[in-house]
mmCIF file of C-alpha atoms in Angstrom:
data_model
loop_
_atom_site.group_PDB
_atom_site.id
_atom_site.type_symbol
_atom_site.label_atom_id
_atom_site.label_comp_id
_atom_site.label_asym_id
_atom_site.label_seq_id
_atom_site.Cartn_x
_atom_site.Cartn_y
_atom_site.Cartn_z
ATOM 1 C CA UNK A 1326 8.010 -32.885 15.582
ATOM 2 C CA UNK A 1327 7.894 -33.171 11.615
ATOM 3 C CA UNK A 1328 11.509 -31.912 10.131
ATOM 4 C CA UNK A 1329 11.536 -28.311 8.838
ATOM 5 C CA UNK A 1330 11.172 -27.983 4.690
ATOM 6 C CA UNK A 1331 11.491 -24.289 4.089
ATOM 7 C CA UNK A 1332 13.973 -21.387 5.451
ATOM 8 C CA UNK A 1333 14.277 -17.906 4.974
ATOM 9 C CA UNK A 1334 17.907 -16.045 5.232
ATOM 10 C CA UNK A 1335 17.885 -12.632 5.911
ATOM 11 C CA UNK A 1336 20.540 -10.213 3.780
ATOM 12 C CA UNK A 1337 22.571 -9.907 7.546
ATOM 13 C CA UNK A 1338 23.189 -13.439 7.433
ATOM 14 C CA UNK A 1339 20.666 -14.266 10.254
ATOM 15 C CA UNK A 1340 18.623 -17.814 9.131
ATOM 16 C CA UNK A 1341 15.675 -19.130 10.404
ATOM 17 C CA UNK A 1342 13.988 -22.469 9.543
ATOM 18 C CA UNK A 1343 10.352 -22.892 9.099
ATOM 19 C CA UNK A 1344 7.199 -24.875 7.426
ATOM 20 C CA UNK A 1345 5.951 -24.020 3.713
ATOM 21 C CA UNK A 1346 2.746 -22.901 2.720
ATOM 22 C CA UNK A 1347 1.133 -21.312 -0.379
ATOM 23 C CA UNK A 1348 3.479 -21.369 -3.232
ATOM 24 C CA UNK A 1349 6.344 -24.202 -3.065
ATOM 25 C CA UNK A 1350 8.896 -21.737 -4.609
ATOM 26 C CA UNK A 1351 11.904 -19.763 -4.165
ATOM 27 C CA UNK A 1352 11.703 -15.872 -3.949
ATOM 28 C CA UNK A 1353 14.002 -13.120 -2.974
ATOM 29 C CA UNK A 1354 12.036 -9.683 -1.811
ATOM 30 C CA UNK A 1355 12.529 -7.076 0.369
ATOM 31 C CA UNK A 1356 11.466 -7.975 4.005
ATOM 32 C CA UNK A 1357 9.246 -5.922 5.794
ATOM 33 C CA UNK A 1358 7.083 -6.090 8.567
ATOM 34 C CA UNK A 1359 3.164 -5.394 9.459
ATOM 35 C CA UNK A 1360 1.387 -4.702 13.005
ATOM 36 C CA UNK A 1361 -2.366 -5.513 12.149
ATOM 37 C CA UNK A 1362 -4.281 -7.870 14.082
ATOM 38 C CA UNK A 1363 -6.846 -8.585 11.488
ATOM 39 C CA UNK A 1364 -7.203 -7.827 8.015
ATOM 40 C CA UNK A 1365 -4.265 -10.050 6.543
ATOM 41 C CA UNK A 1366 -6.931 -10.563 3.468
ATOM 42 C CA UNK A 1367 -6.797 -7.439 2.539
ATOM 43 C CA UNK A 1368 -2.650 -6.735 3.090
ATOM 44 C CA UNK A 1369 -2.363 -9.901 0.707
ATOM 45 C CA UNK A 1370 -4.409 -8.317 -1.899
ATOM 46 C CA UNK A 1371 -2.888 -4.708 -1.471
ATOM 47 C CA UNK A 1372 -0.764 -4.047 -4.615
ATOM 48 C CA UNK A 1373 1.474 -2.097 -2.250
ATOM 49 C CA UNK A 1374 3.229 -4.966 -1.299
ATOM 50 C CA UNK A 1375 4.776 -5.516 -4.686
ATOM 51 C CA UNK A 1376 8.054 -7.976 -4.161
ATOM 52 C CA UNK A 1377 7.833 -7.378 -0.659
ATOM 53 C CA UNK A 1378 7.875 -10.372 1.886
ATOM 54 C CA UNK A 1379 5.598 -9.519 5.183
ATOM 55 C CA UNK A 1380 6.259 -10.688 8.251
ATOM 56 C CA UNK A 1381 2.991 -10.304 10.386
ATOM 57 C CA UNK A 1382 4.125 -9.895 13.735
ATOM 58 C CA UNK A 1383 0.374 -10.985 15.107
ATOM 59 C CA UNK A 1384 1.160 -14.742 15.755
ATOM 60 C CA UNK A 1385 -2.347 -16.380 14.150
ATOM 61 C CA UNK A 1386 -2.771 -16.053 10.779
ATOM 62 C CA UNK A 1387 -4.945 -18.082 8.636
ATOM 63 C CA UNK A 1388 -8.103 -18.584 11.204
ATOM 64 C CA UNK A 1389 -10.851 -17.241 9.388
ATOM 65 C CA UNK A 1390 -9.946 -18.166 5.888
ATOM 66 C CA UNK A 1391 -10.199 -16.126 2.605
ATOM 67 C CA UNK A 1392 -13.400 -14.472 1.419
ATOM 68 C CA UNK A 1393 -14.663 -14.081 -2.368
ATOM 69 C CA UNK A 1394 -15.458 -10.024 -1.134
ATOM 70 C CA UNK A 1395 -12.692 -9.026 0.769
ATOM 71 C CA UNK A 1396 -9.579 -8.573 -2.108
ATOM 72 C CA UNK A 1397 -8.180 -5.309 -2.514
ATOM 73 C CA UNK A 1398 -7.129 -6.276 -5.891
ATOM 74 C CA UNK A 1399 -8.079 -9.138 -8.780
ATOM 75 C CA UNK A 1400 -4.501 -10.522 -8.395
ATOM 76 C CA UNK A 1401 -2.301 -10.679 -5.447
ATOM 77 C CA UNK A 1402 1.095 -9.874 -6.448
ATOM 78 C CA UNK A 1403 2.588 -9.613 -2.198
ATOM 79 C CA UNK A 1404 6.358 -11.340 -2.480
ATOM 80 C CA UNK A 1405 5.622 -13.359 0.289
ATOM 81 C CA UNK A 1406 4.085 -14.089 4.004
ATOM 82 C CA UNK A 1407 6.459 -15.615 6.973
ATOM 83 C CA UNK A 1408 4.060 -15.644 10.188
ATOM 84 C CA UNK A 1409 4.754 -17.456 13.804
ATOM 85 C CA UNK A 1410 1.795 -20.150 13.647
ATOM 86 C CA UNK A 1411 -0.598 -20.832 10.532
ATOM 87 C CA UNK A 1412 -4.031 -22.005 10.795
ATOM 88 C CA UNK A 1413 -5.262 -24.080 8.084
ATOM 89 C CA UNK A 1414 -8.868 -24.876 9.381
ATOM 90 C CA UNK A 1415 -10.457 -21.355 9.160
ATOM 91 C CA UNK A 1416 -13.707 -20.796 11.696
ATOM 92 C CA UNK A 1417 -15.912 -18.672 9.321
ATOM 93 C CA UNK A 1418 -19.086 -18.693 7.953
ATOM 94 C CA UNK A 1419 -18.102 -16.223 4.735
ATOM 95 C CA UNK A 1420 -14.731 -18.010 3.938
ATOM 96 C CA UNK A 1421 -14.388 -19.782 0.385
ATOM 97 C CA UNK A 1422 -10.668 -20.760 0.854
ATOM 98 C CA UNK A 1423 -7.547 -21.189 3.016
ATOM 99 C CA UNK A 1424 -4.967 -18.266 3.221
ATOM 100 C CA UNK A 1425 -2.329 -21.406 1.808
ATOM 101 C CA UNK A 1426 -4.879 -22.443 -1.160
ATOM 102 C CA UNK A 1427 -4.849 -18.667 -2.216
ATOM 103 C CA UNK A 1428 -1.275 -18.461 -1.627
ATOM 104 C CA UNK A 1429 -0.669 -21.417 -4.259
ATOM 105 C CA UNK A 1430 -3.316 -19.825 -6.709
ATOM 106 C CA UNK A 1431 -0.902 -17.032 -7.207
ATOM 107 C CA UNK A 1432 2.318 -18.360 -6.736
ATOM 108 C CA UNK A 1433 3.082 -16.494 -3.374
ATOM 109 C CA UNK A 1434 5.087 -18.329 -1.204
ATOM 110 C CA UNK A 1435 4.573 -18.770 3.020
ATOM 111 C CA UNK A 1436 6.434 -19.593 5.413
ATOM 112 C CA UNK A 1437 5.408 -20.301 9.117
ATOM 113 C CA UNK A 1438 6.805 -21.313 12.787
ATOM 114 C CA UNK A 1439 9.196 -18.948 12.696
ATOM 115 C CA UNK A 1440 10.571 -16.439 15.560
ATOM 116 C CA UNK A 1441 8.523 -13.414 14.172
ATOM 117 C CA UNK A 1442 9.139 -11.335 17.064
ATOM 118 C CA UNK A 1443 13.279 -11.591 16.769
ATOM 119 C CA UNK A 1444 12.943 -11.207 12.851
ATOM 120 C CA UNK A 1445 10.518 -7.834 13.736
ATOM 121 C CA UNK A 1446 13.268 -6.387 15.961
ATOM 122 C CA UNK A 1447 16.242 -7.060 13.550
ATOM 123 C CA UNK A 1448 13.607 -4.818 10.481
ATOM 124 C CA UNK A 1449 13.073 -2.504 13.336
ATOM 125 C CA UNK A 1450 16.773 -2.049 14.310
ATOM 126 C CA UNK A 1451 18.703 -2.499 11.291
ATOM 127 C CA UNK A 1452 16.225 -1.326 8.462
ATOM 128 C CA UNK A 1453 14.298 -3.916 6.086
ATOM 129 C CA UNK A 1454 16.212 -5.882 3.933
ATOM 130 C CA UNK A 1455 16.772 -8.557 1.250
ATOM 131 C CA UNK A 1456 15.406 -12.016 2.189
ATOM 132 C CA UNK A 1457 15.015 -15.132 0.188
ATOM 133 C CA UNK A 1458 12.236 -17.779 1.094
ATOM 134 C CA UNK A 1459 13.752 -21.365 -0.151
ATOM 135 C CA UNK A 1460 14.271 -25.259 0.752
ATOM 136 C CA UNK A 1461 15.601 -26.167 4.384
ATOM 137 C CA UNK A 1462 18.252 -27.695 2.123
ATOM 138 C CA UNK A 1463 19.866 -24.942 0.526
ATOM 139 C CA UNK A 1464 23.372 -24.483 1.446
ATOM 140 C CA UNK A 1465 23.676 -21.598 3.405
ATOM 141 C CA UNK A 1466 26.436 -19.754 1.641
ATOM 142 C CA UNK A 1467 24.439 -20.362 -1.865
ATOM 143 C CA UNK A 1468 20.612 -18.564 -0.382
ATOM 144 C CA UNK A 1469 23.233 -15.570 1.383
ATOM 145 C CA UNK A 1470 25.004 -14.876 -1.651
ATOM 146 C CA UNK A 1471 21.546 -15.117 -3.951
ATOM 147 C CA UNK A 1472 20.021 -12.473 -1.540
ATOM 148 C CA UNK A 1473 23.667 -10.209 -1.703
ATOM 149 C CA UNK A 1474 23.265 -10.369 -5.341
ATOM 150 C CA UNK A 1475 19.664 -9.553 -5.962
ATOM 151 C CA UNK A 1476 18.473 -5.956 -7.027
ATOM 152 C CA UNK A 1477 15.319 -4.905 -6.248
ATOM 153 C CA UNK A 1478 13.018 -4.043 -9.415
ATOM 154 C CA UNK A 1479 12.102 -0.220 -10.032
ATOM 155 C CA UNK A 1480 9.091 -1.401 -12.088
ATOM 156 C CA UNK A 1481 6.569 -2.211 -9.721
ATOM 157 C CA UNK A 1482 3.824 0.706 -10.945
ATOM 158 C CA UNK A 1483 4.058 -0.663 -14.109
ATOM 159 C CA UNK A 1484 3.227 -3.908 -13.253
ATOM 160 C CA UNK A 1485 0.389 -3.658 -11.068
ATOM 161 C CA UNK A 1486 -1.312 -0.630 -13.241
ATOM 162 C CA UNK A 1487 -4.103 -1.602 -15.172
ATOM 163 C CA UNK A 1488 -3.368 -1.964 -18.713
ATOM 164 C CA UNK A 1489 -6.207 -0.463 -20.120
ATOM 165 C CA UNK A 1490 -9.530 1.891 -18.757
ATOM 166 C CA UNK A 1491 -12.137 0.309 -16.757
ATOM 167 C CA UNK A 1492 -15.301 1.704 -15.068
ATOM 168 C CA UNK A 1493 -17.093 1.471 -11.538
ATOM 169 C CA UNK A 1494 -20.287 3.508 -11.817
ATOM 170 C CA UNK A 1495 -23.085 4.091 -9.325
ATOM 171 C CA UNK A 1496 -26.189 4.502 -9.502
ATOM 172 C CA UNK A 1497 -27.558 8.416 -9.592
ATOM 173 C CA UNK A 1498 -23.813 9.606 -9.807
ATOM 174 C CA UNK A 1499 -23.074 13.132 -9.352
ATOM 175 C CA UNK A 1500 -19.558 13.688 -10.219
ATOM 176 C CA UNK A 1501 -16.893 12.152 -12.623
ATOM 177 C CA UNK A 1502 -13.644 11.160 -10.896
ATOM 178 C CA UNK A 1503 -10.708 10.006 -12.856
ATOM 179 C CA UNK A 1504 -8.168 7.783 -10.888
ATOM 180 C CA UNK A 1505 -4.878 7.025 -11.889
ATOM 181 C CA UNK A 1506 -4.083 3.250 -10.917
ATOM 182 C CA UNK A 1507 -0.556 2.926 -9.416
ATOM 183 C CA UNK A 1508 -1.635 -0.067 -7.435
ATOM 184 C CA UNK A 1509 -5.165 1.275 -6.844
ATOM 185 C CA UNK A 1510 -6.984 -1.233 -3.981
ATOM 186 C CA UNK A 1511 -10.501 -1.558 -4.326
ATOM 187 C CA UNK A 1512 -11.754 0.187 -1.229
ATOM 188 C CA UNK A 1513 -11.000 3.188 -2.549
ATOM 189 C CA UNK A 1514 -13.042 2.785 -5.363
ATOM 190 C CA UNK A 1515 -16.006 1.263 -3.071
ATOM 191 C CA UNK A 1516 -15.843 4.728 -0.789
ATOM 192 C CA UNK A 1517 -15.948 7.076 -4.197
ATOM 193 C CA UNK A 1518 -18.754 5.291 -5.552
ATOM 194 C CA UNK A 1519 -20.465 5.259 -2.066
ATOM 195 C CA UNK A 1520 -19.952 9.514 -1.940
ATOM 196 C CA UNK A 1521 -21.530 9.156 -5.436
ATOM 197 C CA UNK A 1522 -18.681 9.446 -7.961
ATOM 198 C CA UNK A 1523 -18.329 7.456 -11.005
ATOM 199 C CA UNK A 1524 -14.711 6.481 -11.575
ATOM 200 C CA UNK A 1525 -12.934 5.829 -14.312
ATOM 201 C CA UNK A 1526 -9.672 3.841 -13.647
ATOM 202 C CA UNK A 1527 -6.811 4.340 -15.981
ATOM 203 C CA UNK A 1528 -3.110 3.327 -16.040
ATOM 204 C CA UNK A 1529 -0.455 4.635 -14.938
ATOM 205 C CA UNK A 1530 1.320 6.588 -17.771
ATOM 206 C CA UNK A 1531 -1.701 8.315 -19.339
ATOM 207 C CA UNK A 1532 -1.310 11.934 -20.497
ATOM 208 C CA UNK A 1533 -2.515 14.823 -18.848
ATOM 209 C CA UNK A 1534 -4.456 15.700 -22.623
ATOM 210 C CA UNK A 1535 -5.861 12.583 -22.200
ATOM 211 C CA UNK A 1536 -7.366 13.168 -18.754
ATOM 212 C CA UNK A 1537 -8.610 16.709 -19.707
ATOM 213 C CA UNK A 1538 -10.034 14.844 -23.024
ATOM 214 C CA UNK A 1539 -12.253 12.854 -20.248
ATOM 215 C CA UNK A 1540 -13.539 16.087 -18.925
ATOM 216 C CA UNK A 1541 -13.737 15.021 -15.231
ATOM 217 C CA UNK A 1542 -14.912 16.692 -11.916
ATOM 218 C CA UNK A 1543 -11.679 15.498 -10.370
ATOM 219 C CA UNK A 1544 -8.306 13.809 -10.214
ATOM 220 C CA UNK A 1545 -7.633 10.734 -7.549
ATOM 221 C CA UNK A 1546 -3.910 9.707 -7.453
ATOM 222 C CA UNK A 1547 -3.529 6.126 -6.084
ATOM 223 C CA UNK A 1548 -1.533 4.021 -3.888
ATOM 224 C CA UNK A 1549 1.151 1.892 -5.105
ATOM 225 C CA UNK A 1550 4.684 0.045 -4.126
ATOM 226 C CA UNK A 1551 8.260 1.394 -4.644
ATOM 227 C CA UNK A 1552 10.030 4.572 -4.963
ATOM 228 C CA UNK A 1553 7.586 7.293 -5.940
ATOM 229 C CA UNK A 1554 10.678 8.918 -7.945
ATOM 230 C CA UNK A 1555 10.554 5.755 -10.504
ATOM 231 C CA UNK A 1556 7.171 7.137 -11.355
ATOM 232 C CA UNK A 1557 7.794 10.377 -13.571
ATOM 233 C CA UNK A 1558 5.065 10.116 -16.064
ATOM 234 C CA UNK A 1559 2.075 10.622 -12.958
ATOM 235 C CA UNK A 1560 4.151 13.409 -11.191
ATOM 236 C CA UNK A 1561 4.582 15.204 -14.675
ATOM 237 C CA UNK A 1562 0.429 14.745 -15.291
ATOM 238 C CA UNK A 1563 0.490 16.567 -11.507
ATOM 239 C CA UNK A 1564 2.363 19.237 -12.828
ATOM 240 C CA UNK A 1565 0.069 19.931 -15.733
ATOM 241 C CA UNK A 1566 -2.939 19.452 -13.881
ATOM 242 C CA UNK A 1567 -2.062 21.436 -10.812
ATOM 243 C CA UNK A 1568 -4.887 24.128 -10.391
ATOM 244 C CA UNK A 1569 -6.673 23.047 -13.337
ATOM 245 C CA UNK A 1570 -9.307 20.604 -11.523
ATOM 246 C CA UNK A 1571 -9.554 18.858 -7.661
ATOM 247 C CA UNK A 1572 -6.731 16.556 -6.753
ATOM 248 C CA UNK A 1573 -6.724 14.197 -4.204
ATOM 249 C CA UNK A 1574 -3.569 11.903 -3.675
ATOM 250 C CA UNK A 1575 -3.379 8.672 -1.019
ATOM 251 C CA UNK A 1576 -0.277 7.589 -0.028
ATOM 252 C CA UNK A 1577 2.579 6.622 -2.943
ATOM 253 C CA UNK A 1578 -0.261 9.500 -4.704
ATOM 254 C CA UNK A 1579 0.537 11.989 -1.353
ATOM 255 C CA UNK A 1580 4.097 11.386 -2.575
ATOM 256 C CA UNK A 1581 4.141 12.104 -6.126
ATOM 257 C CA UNK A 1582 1.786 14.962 -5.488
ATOM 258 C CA UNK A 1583 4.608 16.512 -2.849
ATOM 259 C CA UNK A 1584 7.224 15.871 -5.760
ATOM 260 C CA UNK A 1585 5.347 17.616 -8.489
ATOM 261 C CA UNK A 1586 5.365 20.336 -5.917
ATOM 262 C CA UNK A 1587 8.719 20.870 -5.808
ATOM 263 C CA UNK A 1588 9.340 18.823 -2.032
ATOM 264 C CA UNK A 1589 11.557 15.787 -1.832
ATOM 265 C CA UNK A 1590 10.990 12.128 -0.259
ATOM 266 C CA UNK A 1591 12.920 9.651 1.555
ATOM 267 C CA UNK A 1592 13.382 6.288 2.637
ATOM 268 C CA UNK A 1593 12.752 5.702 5.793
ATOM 269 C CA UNK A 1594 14.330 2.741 8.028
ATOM 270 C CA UNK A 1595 11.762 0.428 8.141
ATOM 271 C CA UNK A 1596 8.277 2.547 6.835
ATOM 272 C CA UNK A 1597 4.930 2.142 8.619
ATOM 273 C CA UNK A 1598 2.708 -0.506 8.315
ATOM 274 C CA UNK A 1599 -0.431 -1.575 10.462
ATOM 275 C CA UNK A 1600 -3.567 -0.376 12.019
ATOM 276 C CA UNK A 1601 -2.889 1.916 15.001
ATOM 277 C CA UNK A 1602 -1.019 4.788 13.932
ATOM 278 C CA UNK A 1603 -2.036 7.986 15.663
ATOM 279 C CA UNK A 1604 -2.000 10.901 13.291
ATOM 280 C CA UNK A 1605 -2.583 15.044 14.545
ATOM 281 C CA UNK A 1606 -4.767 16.563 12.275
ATOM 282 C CA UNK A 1607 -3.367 20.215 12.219
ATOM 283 C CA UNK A 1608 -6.198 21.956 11.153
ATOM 284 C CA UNK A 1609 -8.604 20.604 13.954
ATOM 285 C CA UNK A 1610 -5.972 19.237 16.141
ATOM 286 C CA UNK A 1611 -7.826 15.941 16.971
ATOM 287 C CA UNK A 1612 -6.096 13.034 16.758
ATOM 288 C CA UNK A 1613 -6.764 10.256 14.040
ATOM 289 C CA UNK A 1614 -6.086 6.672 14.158
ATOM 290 C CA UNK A 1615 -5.452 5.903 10.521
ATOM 291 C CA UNK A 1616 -3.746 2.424 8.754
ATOM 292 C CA UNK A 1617 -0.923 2.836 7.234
ATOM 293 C CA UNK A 1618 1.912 0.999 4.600
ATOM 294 C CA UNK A 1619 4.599 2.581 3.178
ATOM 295 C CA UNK A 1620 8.395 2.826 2.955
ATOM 296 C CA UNK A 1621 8.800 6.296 1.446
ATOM 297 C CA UNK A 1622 8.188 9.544 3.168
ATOM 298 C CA UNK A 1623 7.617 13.462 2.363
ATOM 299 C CA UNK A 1624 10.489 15.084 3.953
ATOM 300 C CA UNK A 1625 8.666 17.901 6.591
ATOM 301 C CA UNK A 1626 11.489 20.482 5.942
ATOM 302 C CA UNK A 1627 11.537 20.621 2.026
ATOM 303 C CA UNK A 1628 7.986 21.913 2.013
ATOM 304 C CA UNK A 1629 9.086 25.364 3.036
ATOM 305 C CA UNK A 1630 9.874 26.036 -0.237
ATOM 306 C CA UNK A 1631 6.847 25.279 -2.095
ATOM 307 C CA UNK A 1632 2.884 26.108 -2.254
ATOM 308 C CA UNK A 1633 2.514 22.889 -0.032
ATOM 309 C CA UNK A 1634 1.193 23.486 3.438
ATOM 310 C CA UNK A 1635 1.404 20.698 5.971
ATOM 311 C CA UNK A 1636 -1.971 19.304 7.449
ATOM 312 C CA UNK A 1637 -1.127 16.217 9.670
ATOM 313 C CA UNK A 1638 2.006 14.448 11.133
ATOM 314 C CA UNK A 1639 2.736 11.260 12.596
ATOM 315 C CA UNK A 1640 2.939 11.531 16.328
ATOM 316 C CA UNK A 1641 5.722 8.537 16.444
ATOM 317 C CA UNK A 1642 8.107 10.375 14.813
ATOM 318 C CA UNK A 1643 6.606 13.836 13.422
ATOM 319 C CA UNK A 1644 6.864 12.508 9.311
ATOM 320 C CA UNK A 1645 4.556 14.031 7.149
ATOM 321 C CA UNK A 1646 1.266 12.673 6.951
ATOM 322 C CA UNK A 1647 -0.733 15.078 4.517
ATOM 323 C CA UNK A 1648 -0.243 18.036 2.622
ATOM 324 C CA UNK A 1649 -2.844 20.562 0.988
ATOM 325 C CA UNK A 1650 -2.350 23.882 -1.712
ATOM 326 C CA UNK A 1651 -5.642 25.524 -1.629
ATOM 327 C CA UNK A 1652 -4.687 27.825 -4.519
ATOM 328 C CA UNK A 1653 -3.704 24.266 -6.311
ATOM 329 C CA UNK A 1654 -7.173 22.850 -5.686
ATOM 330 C CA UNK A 1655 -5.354 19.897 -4.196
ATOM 331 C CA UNK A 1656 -4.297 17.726 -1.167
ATOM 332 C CA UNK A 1657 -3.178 14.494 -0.191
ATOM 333 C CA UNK A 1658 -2.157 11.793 2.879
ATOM 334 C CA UNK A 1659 0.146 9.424 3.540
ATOM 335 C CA UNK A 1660 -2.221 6.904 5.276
ATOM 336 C CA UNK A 1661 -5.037 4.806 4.166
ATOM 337 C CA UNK A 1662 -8.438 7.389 5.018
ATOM 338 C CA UNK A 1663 -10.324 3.471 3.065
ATOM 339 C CA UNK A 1664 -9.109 1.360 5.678
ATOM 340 C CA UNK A 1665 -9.072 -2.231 4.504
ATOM 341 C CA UNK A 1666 -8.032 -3.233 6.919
ATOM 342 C CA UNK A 1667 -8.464 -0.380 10.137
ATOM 343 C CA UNK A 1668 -9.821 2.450 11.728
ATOM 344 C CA UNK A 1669 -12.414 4.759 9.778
ATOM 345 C CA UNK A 1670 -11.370 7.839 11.921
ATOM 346 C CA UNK A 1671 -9.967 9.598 8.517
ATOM 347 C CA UNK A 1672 -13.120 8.943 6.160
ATOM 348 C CA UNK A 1673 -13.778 12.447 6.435
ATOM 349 C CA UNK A 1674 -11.252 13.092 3.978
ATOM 350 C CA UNK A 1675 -13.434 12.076 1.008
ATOM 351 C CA UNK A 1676 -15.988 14.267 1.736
ATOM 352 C CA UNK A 1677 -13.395 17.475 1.371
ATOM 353 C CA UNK A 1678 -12.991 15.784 -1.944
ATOM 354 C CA UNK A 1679 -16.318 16.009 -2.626
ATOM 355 C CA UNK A 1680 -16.645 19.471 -1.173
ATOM 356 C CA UNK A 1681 -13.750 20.495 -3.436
ATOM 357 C CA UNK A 1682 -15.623 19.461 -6.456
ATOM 358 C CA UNK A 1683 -18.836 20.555 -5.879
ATOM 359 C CA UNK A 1684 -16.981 24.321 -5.266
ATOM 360 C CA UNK A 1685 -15.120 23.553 -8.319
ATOM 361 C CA UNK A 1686 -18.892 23.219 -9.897
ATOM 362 C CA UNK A 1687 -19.877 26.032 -9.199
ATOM 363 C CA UNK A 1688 -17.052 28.446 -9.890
ATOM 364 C CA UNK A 1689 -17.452 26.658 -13.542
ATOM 365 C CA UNK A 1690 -21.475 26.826 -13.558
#
């Protein structure tokens, strides 16, 4: 058995010694963990995952490669990846590289043949944490007190935000969407353009004038990592814009939308984060199966107060899981309706976006 190069050390002390892949480096991220079976392409490339190292608690990772098609974003900017046994000879017709090849490309860092299951349980019973990903040889007390010592960045939505307007048309397009990029992935995009919007992606602190100045048929508020408090300048836009034209918010969006609204958000223990969450549709009462990341949460009883109503709610542990103000024009969800990767049970969801607009249409006609 070759000798282990890389460990990771947890911020509860617990250590665990592995193989490096990707990205021969040292990081220090929050540690967090994912359920999916498939997909870890796409949770790579999801901007959510901002300085956040993922522990997949599938045990194969790697087997079918990377593909050209399947990013979520242009650059990966995930903390890092510690999985229980890589595979570094995909099976896959469509694959151009390995998972560790892409890894390297954008200096992510991977560890493998680690006890995933034991470092799942200690997320799931003691919250996530700090972690740092570094050589087999660091003294321990050194890596524990690096990870004590480290503060996690509040800038994330800043980083990942585009930097400047860019376009995805369609052919034949029938309305105008404007989405604000907090860590927008590309699927999104892909399922506005197939309902026939045109989109125009912008960053992150544009100005409500400057939306209005676009003149579009709606308002799409994006995913994104971190706190959605650190993100004032989008929830202030929501607050000007409320009423005004169709809103539609995804996840860190759902959050900043329930902010602007006057309701509050948390941080939950460990967040949600894979494929199979069931989700009760209030209006219909059918239950979804939707895919889900996030740490933060809308908190159920602070929407009493405000024109929010609550749509769905997580059936593991009754968060909020989509709000809606009809006299607002608005609404929003805490899961992925895109799913990439996961369950299409929620597509629906774009359609009442399109259903809003095309009302909003014809009010203005």
């Amino acid at each position: 058995m070759k000798p282990y190069n890389k460990k990771i050390v947890l911020e509860n002390g617990k250590e665990f010694y592995g193989y490096g892949f990707g990205a021969d480096k040292e990081a220090i991220n929050e540690i967090v963990f994912n359920t999916s079976m498939v997909g870890y392409q796409e949770i790579i490339s999801d901007p959510s995952y901002t300085d956040q190292m993922v522990c997949m608690t599938y045990p194969l990772i790697g087997n079918y490669g990377m593909t050209d098609e399947d990013y979520e974003t242009k650059v990966p900017t995930m903390g890092g990846l510690i999985v229980r046994e890589y595979n570094d000879l995909p099976s896959n017709f469509r694959y151009t590289k390995t998972l560790s090849e892409v890894l390297d490309e954008y200096n992510i860092p991977g560890i493998s043949g680690v006890d995933t299951r034991m470092i799942t349980r200690i997320i799931r019973d003691e919250g996530s944490q700090k972690v740092i990903i570094c050589d087999a040889d660091v003294p321990y007390e050194e890596a524990l007190k690096k990870v004590q010592e480290y503060v996690i960045p509040t800038d994330m939505v800043s980083r990942v935000s585009c930097k400047k307007r860019w376009y995805s048309r369609t052919p034949n397009h029938k309305y105008d969407v404007v989405a604000i990029d907090c860590g927008i992935k590309h699927n999104i995009i892909r399922k506005l353009n197939e309902k026939g919007c045109n989109v125009t992606v912008v960053p992150y602190d544009i100005t409500a004038d400057e939306i209005l100045k676009m003149r579009p048929d709606g308002l799409f508020l994006s995913n994104g990592p971190g706190n959605p408090e650190d993100v004032q300048t989008v929830i202030n836009v929501v607050k000007e814009l409320k009423g005004k034209l169709p809103i539609f918010g995804i996840c860190l969006g759902h959050q900043m939308i329930s902010l602007a609204l006057g309701a509050k958000t948390f941080k939950m223990k460990f967040g949600h984060r894979g494929g199979n969450h069931p989700v009760m549709n209030l209006d219909t009462g059918k239950i979804e199966i939707t895919s889900q990341n996030h740490s933060y949460a809308v908190d159920v009883n602070s929407l009493e107060n405000t024109e929010l109503t609550l749509t769905h709610k997580n059936l593991l542990d009754d968060t909020a899981e989509g709000v809606k103000s009809v006299e607002n024009k608005l609404f929003s969800v805490q899961y992925h309706p895109e799913s990439a990767p996961g369950p299409q049970d929620s597509a629906y969801l774009f359609d009442e976006f399109i259903d809003l607009m095309e009302k909003e249409a014809e009010v203005n006609a």
